[in-house]
Structures are given as structure tokens and as C-alpha cells.
C-alpha positions as a printed Julia matrix, in Angstrom:
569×3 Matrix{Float64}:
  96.31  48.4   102.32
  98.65  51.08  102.73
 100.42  54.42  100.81
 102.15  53.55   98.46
 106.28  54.48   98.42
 107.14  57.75   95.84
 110.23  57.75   93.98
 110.42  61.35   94.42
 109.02  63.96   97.05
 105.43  64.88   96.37
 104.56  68.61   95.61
 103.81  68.71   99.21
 105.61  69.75  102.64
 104.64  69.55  106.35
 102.45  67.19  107.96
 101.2   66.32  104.17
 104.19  64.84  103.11
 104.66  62.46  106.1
 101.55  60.86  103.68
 103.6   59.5   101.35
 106.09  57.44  103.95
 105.09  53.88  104.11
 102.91  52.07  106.47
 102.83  55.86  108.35
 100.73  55.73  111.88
 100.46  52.17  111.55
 102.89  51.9   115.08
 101.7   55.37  116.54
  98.18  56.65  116.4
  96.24  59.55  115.24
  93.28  61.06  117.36
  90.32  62.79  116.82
  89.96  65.72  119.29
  88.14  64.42  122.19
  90.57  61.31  121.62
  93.15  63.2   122.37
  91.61  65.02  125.07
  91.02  61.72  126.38
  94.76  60.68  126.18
  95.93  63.88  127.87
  94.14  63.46  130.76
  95.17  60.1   131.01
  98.73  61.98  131.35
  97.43  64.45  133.83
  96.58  67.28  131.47
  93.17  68.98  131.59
  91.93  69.83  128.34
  88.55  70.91  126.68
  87.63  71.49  123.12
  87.33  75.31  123.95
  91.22  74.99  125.34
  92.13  72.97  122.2
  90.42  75.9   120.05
  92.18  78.3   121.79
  95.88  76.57  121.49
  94.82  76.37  118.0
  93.76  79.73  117.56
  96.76  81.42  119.09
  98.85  78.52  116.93
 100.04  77.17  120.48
  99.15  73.56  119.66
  97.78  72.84  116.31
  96.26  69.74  115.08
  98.65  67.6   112.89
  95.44  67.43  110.25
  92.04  68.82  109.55
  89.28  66.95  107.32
  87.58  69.3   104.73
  84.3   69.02  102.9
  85.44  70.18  100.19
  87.79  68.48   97.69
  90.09  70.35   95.72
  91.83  68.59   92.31
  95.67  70.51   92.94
  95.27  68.67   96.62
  95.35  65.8    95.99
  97.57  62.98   97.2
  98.99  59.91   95.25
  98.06  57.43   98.15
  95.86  54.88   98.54
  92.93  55.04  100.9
  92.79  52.57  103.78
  88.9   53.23  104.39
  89.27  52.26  107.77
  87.06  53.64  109.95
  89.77  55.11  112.23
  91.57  58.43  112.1
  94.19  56.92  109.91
  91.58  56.08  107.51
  90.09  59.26  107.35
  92.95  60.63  106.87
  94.26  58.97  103.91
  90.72  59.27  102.51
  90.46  62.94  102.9
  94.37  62.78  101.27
  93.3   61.06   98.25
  90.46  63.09   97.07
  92.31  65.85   98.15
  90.27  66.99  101.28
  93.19  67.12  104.04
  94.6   70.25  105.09
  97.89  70.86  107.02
  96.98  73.6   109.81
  99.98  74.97  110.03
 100.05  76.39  106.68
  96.67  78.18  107.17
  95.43  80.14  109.87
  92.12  79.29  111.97
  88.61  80.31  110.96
  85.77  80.27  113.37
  83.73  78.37  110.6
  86.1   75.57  112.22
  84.59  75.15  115.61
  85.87  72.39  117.66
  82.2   72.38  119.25
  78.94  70.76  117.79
  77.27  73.64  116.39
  73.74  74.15  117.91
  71.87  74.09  114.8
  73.8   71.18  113.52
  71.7   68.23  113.19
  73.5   65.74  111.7
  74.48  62.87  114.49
  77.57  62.07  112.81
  79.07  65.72  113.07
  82.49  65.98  113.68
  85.02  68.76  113.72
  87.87  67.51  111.57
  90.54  67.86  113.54
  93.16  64.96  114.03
  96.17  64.68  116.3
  98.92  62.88  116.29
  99.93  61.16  119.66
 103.23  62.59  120.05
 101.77  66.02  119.98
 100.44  64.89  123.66
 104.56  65.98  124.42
 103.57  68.92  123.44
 100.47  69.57  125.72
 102.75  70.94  128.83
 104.39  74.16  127.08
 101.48  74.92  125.15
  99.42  75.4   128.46
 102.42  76.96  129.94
 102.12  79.65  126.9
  99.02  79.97  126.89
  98.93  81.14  130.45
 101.22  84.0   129.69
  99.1   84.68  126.6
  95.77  84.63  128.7
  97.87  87.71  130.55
  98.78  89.44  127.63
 102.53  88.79  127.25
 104.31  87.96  123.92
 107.17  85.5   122.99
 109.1   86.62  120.59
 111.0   83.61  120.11
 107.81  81.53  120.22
 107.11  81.45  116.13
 110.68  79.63  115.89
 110.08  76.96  118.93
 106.59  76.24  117.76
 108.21  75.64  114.43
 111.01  73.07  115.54
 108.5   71.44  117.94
 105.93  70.86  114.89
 109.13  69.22  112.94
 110.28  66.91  115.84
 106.31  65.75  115.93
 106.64  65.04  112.25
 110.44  63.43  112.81
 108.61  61.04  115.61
 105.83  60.04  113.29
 108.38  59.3   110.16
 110.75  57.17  112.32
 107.7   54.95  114.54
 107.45  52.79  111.64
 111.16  51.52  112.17
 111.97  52.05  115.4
 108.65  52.09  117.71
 108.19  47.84  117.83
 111.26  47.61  118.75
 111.17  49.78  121.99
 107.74  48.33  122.71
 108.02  45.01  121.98
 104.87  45.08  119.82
 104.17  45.69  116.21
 100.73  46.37  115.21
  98.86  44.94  112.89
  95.91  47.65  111.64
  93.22  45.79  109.7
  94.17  45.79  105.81
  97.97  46.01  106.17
 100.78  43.54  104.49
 102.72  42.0   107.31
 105.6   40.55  105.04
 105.61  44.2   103.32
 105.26  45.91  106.91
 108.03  44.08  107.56
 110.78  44.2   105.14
 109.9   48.31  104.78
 110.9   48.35  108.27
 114.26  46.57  107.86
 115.1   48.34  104.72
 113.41  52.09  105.35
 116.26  55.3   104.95
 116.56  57.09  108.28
 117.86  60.4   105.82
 115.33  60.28  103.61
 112.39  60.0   106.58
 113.95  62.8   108.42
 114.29  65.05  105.49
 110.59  64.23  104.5
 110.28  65.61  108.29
 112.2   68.67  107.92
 114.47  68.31  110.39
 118.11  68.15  110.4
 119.74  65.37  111.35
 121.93  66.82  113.91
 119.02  68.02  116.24
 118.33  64.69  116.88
 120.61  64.13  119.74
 119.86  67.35  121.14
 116.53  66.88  121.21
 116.77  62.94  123.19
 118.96  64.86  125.75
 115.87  67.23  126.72
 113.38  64.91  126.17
 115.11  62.95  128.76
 115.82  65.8   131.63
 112.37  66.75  131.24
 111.36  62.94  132.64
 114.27  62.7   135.23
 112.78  64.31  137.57
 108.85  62.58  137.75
 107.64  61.12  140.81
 108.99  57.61  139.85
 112.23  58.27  138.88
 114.05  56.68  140.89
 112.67  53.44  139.86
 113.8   54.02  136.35
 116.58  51.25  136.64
 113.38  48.66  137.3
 111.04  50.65  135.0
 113.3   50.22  131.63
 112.41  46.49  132.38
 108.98  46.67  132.42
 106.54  45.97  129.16
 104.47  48.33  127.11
 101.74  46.94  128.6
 102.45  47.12  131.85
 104.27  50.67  132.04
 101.19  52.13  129.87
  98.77  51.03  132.39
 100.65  54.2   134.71
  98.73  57.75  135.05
  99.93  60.71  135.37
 103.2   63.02  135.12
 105.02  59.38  135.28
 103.23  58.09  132.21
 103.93  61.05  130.36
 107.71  60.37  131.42
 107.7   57.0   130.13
 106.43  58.5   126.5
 108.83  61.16  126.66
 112.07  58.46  127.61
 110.14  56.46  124.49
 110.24  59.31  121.93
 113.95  60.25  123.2
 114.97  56.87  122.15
 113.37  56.68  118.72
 115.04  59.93  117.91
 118.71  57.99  119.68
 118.73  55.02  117.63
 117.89  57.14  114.49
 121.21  58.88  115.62
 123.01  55.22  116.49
 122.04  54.34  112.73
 123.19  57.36  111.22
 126.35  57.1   112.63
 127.04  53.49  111.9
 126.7   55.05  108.11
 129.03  57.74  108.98
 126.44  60.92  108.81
 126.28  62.14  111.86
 129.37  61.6   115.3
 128.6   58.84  117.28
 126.9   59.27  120.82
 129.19  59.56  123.84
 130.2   56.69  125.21
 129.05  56.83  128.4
 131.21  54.07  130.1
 133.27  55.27  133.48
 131.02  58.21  134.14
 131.38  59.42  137.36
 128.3   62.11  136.51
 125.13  62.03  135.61
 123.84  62.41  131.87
 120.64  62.98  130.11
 121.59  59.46  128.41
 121.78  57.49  131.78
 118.09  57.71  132.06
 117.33  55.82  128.01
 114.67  53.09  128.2
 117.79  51.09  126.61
 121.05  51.64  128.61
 123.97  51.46  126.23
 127.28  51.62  128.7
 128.81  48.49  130.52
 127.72  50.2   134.15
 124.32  50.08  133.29
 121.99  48.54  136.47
 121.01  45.07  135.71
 117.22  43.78  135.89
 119.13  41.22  139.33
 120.73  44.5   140.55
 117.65  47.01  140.12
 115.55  44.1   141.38
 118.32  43.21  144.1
 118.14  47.04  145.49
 114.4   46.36  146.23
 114.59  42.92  147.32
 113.65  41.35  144.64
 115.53  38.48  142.91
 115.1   37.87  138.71
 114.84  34.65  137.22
 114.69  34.27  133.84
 112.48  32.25  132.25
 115.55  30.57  129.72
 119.24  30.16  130.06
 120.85  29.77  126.54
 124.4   28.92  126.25
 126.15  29.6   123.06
 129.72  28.51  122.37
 131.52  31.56  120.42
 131.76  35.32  119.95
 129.89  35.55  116.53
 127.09  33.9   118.22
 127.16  35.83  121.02
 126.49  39.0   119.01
 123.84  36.96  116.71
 121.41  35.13  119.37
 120.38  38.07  121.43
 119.68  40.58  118.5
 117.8   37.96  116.64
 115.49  37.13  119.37
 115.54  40.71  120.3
 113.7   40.89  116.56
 110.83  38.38  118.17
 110.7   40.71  121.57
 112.72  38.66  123.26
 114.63  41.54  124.77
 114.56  41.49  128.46
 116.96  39.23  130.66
 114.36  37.95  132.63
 112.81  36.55  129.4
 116.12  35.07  127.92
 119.57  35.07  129.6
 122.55  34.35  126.68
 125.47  33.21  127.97
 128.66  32.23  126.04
 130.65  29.16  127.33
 134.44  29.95  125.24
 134.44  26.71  124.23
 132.3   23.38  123.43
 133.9   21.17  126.05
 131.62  22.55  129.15
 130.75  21.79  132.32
 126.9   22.28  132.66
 125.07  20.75  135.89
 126.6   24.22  138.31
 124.15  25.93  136.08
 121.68  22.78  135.79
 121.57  22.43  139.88
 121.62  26.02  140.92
 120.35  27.9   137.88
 117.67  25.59  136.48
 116.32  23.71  139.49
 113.1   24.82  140.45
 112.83  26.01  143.81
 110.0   24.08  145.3
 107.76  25.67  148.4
 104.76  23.86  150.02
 103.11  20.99  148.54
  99.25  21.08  147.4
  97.8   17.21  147.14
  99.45  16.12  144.5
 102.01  18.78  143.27
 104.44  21.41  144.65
 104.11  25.07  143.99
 107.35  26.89  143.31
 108.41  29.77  145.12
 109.92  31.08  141.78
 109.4   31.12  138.44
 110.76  28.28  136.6
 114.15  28.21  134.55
 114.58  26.48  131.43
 118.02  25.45  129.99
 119.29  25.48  126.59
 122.59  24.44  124.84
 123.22  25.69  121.21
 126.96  24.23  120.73
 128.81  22.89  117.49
 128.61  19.58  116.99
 131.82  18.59  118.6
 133.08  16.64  122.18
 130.13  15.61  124.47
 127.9   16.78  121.47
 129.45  15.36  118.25
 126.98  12.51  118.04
 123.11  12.35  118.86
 124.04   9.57  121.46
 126.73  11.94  123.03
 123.79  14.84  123.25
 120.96  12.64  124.3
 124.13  11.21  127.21
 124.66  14.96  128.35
 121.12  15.91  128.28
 120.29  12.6   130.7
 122.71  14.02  133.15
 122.03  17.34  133.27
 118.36  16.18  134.19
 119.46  13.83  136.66
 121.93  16.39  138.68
 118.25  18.75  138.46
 116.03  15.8   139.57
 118.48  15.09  142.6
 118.54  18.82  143.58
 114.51  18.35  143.54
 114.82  15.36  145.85
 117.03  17.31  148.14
 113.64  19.53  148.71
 111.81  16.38  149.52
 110.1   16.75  146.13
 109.66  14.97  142.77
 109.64  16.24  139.2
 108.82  14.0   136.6
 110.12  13.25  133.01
 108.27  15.12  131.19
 109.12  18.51  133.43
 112.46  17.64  132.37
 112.23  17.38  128.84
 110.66  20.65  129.2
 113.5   22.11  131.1
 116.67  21.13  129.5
 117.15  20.96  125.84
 120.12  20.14  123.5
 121.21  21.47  120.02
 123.77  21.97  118.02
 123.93  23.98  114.2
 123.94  20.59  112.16
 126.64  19.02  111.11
 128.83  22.49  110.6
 130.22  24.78  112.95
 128.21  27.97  113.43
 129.27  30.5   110.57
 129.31  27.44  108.06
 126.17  26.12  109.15
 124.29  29.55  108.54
 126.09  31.3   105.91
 126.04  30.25  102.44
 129.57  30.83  100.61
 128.1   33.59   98.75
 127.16  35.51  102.01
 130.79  34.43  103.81
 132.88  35.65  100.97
 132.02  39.35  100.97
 132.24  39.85  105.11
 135.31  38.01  104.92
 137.42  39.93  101.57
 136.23  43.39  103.58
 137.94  41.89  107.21
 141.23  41.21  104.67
 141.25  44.11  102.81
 141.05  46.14  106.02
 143.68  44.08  107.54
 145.98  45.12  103.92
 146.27  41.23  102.7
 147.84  41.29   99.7
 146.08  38.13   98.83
 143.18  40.29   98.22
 144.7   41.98   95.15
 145.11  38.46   93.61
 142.53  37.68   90.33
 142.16  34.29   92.06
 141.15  35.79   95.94
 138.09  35.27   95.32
 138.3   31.37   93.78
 140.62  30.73   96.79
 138.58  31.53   99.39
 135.91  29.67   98.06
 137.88  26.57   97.68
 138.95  26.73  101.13
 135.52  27.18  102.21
 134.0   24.69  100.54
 137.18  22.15  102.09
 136.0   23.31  105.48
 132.46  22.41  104.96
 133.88  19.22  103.95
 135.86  18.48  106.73
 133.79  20.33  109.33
 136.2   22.75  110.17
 135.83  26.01  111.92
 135.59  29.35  109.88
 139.22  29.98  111.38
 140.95  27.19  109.37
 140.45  28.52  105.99
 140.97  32.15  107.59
 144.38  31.2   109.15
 145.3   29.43  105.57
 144.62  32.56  103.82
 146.46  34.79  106.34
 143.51  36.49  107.66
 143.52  37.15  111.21
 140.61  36.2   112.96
 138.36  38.65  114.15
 134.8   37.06  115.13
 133.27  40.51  116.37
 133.66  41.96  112.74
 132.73  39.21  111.1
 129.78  39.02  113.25
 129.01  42.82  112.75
 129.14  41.75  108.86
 126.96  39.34  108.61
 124.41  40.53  110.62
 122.89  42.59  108.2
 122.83  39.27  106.05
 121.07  37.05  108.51
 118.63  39.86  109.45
 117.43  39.64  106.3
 117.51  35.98  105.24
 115.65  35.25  108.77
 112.98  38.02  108.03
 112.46  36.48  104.4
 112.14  32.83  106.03
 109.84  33.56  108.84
 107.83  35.74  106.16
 107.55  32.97  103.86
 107.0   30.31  106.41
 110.1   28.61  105.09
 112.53  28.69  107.82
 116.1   26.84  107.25
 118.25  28.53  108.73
 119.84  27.02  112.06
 119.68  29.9   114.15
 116.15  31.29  113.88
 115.38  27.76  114.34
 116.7   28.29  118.01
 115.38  31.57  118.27
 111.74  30.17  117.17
 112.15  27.43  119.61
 113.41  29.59  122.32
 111.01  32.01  121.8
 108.38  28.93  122.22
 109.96  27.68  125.6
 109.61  31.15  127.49
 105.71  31.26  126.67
 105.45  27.33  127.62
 108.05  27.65  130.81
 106.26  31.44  131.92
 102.87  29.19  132.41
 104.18  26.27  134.52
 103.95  27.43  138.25
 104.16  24.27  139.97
 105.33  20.38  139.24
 103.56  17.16  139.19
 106.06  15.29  140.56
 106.47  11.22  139.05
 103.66  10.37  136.31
């Protein structure tokens, strides 16, 4: 179960209203006190419960929520309870009957202590106090101020900082939702939540409206990334940032430390960055500099996700060290449209490191494969253990997504080029004075084209081509899109090139539309997003391409487990 979406903003502000956002804290947590204590030390910041008081008291660092006792009717909150026992579900507990309280719209009492009081005998006392995780960015300054306050000096600006720090906490916890699965490669599950409804919130949830819910203004988001990120440039590691960005959640988290508290600063900078990238694709905010050619350094050289062409590679960051990357698939696509597709659909399954997938386009159906098949795919064999040979590294798989055309028109063509490609891989085995056997190379090299239809045909419907394609003409000034019969024309030719198994360019070209593959990519990608998500939800996938993506995303668990062949059966 989760809150329900409002239609309007709730009588609410602050930390409160954050309530009524979707699926909220399902991707980030919220902490109880010594839970967060717990998590700042585990970032190399030594806190008590009397510190935590006292950051409260002098409103240095104040807990996102505190849990009343008592309910009050004008307080409450049109949500519905969770009941987990977690700080979420006490949280949206206390919400609906109208026990929460946002601290930073009251002051503190001591009737609030953060300590078991002595003659409290209940066992299951608590203090009420919840945090939310991204406060633990937070922790430094506040003990930084609270040093000078300890000494009796005053900030004068300090009201106003506290204030935009408490709204880019709230801005972190709106946006998590959308954006946090996809920098971590994981999206959680809590116990009682809707995955199908998880999901399509996430595709279809309004970066404006979350921010505004947050209070902050959309341009401080950039801003904000940029300091985020000079705050982490200089930590202990660094300079292994380049290999770092490659690294997963889980095994980045398991750091300690100023350079764990980096890696969660870099995280939050690039939540609040691809809120920006989104905001600007709809034209609401300037896009982010484009960082290609720099000669200096920027805050933005150091995101988790490197957006410029000069970016380090995983082989060159790997390569400085002396390390070489393999990745565990090789897919080769044929055109530009695909190009754009593949890798941000299985990015969408986590599939978004090159040493998990490598995509590759070939220009072109009429390809040479066994270079890559000998010196890509081969597995490079070291000493040999009884019966088998263990690999000195990790194996390669190979897969061909082409249109069904030259050495792939028929199944007897693909089955032919798959056959070879094997046997060029089984005699660079042999030439290790090793063996591989059939099976390891079914496993390894795989075959498939879109059906019977070249890519864009094969996995749009007319109904989804038309639109992409009358935008592309009217912003190329065709006349022919004026015409009452555009739309009935492009259709027709469509429908002829599905019959005769043309490419998307034919019945552009007879309409005078200039191809432009990137755009019409760009288009449709909203449109497959979508279909795909409603597919995979319903367990009712059709589609050509998340086909591949399923199956490639089932080849780099199978080929990441394999760590040494069997040689003949």
C-alpha cells in the first residue's frame, strides 16, 4: 500500500506535504534517531542523542519528522497508512490520524528528550524523532556550526542557509522515487507496495510539480549539483573516481568514511542533474553546459554519470591501473535508431555499465563478424584442472540483433552464420591447446533479427510511427503536411512497406521527408518506454526489442557465472 496521489496540494507545507507524493521513501529511507546515528558514523561522523538534541535545539539539524501522542482532527493527512513496522510506516500512521509534526515549524521542548527518560518504564519507549537519509549531507556543517555556537558566536546568515538546506533535503526525497533506481541500479520493493503502479508513477511522475511540493525553485538545482560535487572532489579516493562511477551500489556502499559520504554526495548531485536534464528537454530551465573540449576542470567532470564524449572509459580507467574490462555481452545492432533504443532500454533493467553490455552498431546488415568472434568473444583459456580449463578472464558472449536481410534473411542463412562464427571461436580455442564444446557455444554466440520487418516497422505500430514522423516533416516545412490527406498518405505508404519489407526510409523518401534516424529515435522513445513498461508489467511481452533486452539481460547473469569450460561432451 501506498499514499495515495492528490489532485490538488494539501493544506499542508514542509516536510508534511512531501506525504502526499507517491510511493515517497520507498527508494530512500527514513531513520529513527539512533538509526541515523548509526548511519553517520558509518560516514565518519560522531554523533550522540545529546549532540542530536542539541543540533535540534539550536535548529542546526532538525529531524525531517516527529511522532506525537496526541492526535489532532485539523492534522490530519489524506494518506493511507502502510502499517509497516518501519519508520516509513510510522510515519504515514502518525500522518493519517494526524499525529506527525514537521519540526521546523515548531520550536523544541524539553518534554521531547531524545533520551529514555529514567522513570520511563515502558520497553517500547521511543523518542519520535525520524530522519531522512539525505539529512546525513547535512551532518558536516551542522557540527561545523555548532562548534562556533558552543563558543558563543552567531551567524547571521544561518536562518536563510538552514532554510535552503531543509528544502534541498525535501527536493532529494520528492525526486528518489524517479530518479534514485536508476543511479543505483536497484529499485526497492518495501513490503505492501504495487510494483506495476511503482512503476508507471515513476515513468510518468512531474519533475515541476515534485519540486514545487519541495519548495524549491527549479533553478537552484544546478547550483546546488555543482557544490555537492566540489565538496566530494577532494576525498581520499578521488582520484579513482573514473573507476569508482563504474562500480555498483553494492559494492561502493560497502566504503566507510569521508569517501562514502562522497559517493552519497556525487549520488544526490546527480538526482538533482537529471531533474535539471528533464526540465530542460521540456524547455523550463537552460540546458547544462556541454562539457565536451574542456581543457579545465568542472564540478560536472566528477558526476557518477559522465555526459561529454571525453569522458574516461571503464578499458581506459581500468587500463591506467592495469586492469583490462571485458564485458560480459557484445551486442551488435545494425542502425542509428537502434543504437539510441538498445542501451537505454536495458539501461531500464540495470544494464548500464559497459562491462555488463557493450552495444555496438555495425552501419549496415552485410557484416563481417568472426574479428570480433576470434578476438572479442574467445575465451582466454589459462591452466587446465582434470577435466576443464579455467579462464584467465571473464567470458564474452556475442549477440547479433540485425534486420532480416543478406546472411540473415532466412533461418538457414542465420543458423549458416551462427555455425561459423562458432567455428572461427572453437579454432581460436584449439590454438590454446584447449577444447570448448557445443553447448559453450550456443551459449556464446546468438543470432536474431526483429521478425520479418526492419527495425522501426517491426516495433512500432502505424499509430505510434505516424505522429514522430508528421512532427520530423512539419519541422522540416513539408508542405505535404498541410494536405487533408497527410495523414491517409503516410499510412498507405506505411502499410506498403510492411508489405514489402521495406525500410522506414522508403515511404519517408516517397513522401519527401528527409531522413533523420536520431529524431525519429528521440520520438519514439518515449513510446517504447512505455509500451515495454506496460508489457513487462503485464507479463505480456511482444515487442521485438525488449525481447532482446530480456534475453540479453538473461545471458550476462548466465555468462557472469561460467568461469571455466568443459571442453568436448
Amino acid at each position: 500500500m501506498t499514499n495515495a496521489p492528490q489532485d490538488t496540494f494539501p493544506p499542508f507545507g514542509g516536510s508534511l506535504a512531501l506525504l502526499t507524493v507517491p510511493y515517497i521513501f520507498t527508494q530512500d529511507d527514513l531513520l529513527t534517531a539512533e538509526g541515523f546515528i548509526k548511519k553517520a558514523k558509518e560516514r565518519g561522523y560522531k554523533l550522540t542523542l545529546d549532540i542530536l538534541q542539541e543540533l535540534h535545539s539550536h535548529r542546526l539539524l532538525l529531524p525531517l519528522y516527529r511522532v506525537s501522542d496526541t492526535p489532532a482532527e485539523g492534522r490530519r493527512i489524506a494518506i493511507e497508512p502502510s502499517y509497516a513496522l518501519n519508520p516509513r510506516g510510522w510515519v504515514l500512521e502518525a500522518a493519517a490520524e494526524g499525529r506527525l509534526r514537521d519540526p521546523a515549524d515548531e520550536g523544541y521542548s524539553a518534554t521531547w528528550p531524545y533520551k529514555r527518560p529514567p522513570d520511563e518504564e515502558h520497553d517500547r519507549w521511543w523518542n519520535g524523532f525520524i530522519y531522512s537519509t539525505w539529512q546525513l549531507l547535512d551532518v558536516k556543517t551542522a557540527l561545523s556550526r555548532y562548534s562556533f555556537v558552543k563558543h558563543g558566536y552567531f551567524h547571521p546568515s544561518g536562518d536563510a542557509a538552514r532554510m535552503r538546506q531543509r528544502k534541498m533535503t525535501l527536493a532529494l526525497a520528492a525526486l528518489a522515487t524517479r530518479y534514485l533506481p536508476g543511479i543505483l541500479g536497484e529499485l526497492s520493493m518495501p513490503m505492501g507496495v504495487d510494483e506495476s503502479g511503482l512503476r508507471r508513477y515513476r515513468a510518468a511522475s512531474d519533475v515541476r510539480d515534485l519540486l514545487q511540493r519541495a519548495g524549491l525553485d527549479l533553478s537552484r538545482l544546478q547550483g546546488k549539483a555543482d557544490a555537492l560535487l566540489a565538496q566530494a572532489h577532494s576525498e581520499p579516493l578521488g582520484k579513482w573516481l573514473p573507476l569508482m562511477r563504474y562500480a555498483s551500489y553494492k559494492g561502493w556502499s560497502k566504503l566507510h568514511g569521508e569517501p562514502l559520504d562522497a559517493m552519497w554526495r556525487r549520488v544526490a548531485a546527480e538526482i538533482l542533474l537529471r531533474a535539471h536534464e528533464d526540465l530542460a528537454a521540456d524547455g523550463a530551465v537552460d540546458p547544462l553546459p556541454d562539457l565536451t573540449g574542456t581543457t579545465w576542470w568542472t564540478s560536472q567532470h566528477d558526476r557518477l554519470t559522465p555526459r561529454y564524449e571525453e569522458a574516461k572509459t571503464l578499458e581506459r580507467a581500468l587500463a591506467e591501473l592495469g586492469i583490462s574490462p571485458h564485458p560480459k555481452v557484445i551486442l551488435l545492432v545494425e542502425g542509428e535508431t537502434e543504437l539510441y533504443h538498445v542501451p537505454r532500454l536495458l539501461a531500464e533493467f540495470g544494464l548500464t555499465q559497459p562491462q555488463q553490455v557493450r552495444v555496438q552498431r555495425t552501419k549496415g546488415s552485410k557484416i563481417n563478424a568472426h574479428l570480433i568472434a576470434r578476438y572479442g568473444v574467445t575465451p582466454r583459456v589459462g591452466r587446465r584442472l582434470h577435466d576443464r580449463w579455467m579462464l584467465d578472464a571473464s567470458l564474452t558472449a556475442l549477440v547479433i540483433a540485425m534486420d532480416a536481410e543478406n546472411d540473415f534473411e532466412t533461418q538457414a542463412k542465420r543458423d549458416k552464420a551462427r555455425r561459423q562464427l562458432q567455428e572461427a571461436i572453437r579454432e581460436e580455442v584449439k590454438y590454446q591447446d584447449a577444447d570448448i564444446s557445443q553447448g559453450e557455444l550456443d551459449a556464446l554466440v546468438h543470432v536474431r533479427v526483429w521478425g520479418k520487418d526492419k527495425y522501426e516497422l517491426a516495433n512500432f505500430s502505424d499509430a505510434e510511427l505516424v505522429p514522430a514522423i508528421t512532427k520530423i516533416a512539419a519541422k522540416q516545412s513539408n508542405p505535404r503536411t498541410e494536405s487533408p490527406s497527410w495523414d491517409q498518405d503516410l499510412r498507405a505508404q506505411l502499410q506498403e512497406a510492411r508489405a514489402k519489407h521495406y525500410d522506414i526510409k522508403v515511404p519517408l523518401g516517397r513522401l519527401r521527408v528527409a531522413e533523420d534516424k536520431v529524431e525519429l529515435a528521440k520520438l519514439l522513445w518515449p513510446v517504447l518506454l512505455a509500451k515495454c513498461e506496460a508489457e513487462y508489467v503485464a507479463d505480456s511481452v511482444e515487442t521485438p526489442v525488449l525481447k532482446l533486452a530480456l534475453e540479453v539481460r538473461r545471458l550476462v547473469g548466465e555468462v557472469g557465472g561460467i568461469f571455466a569450460l568443459k571442453g568436448q561432451a
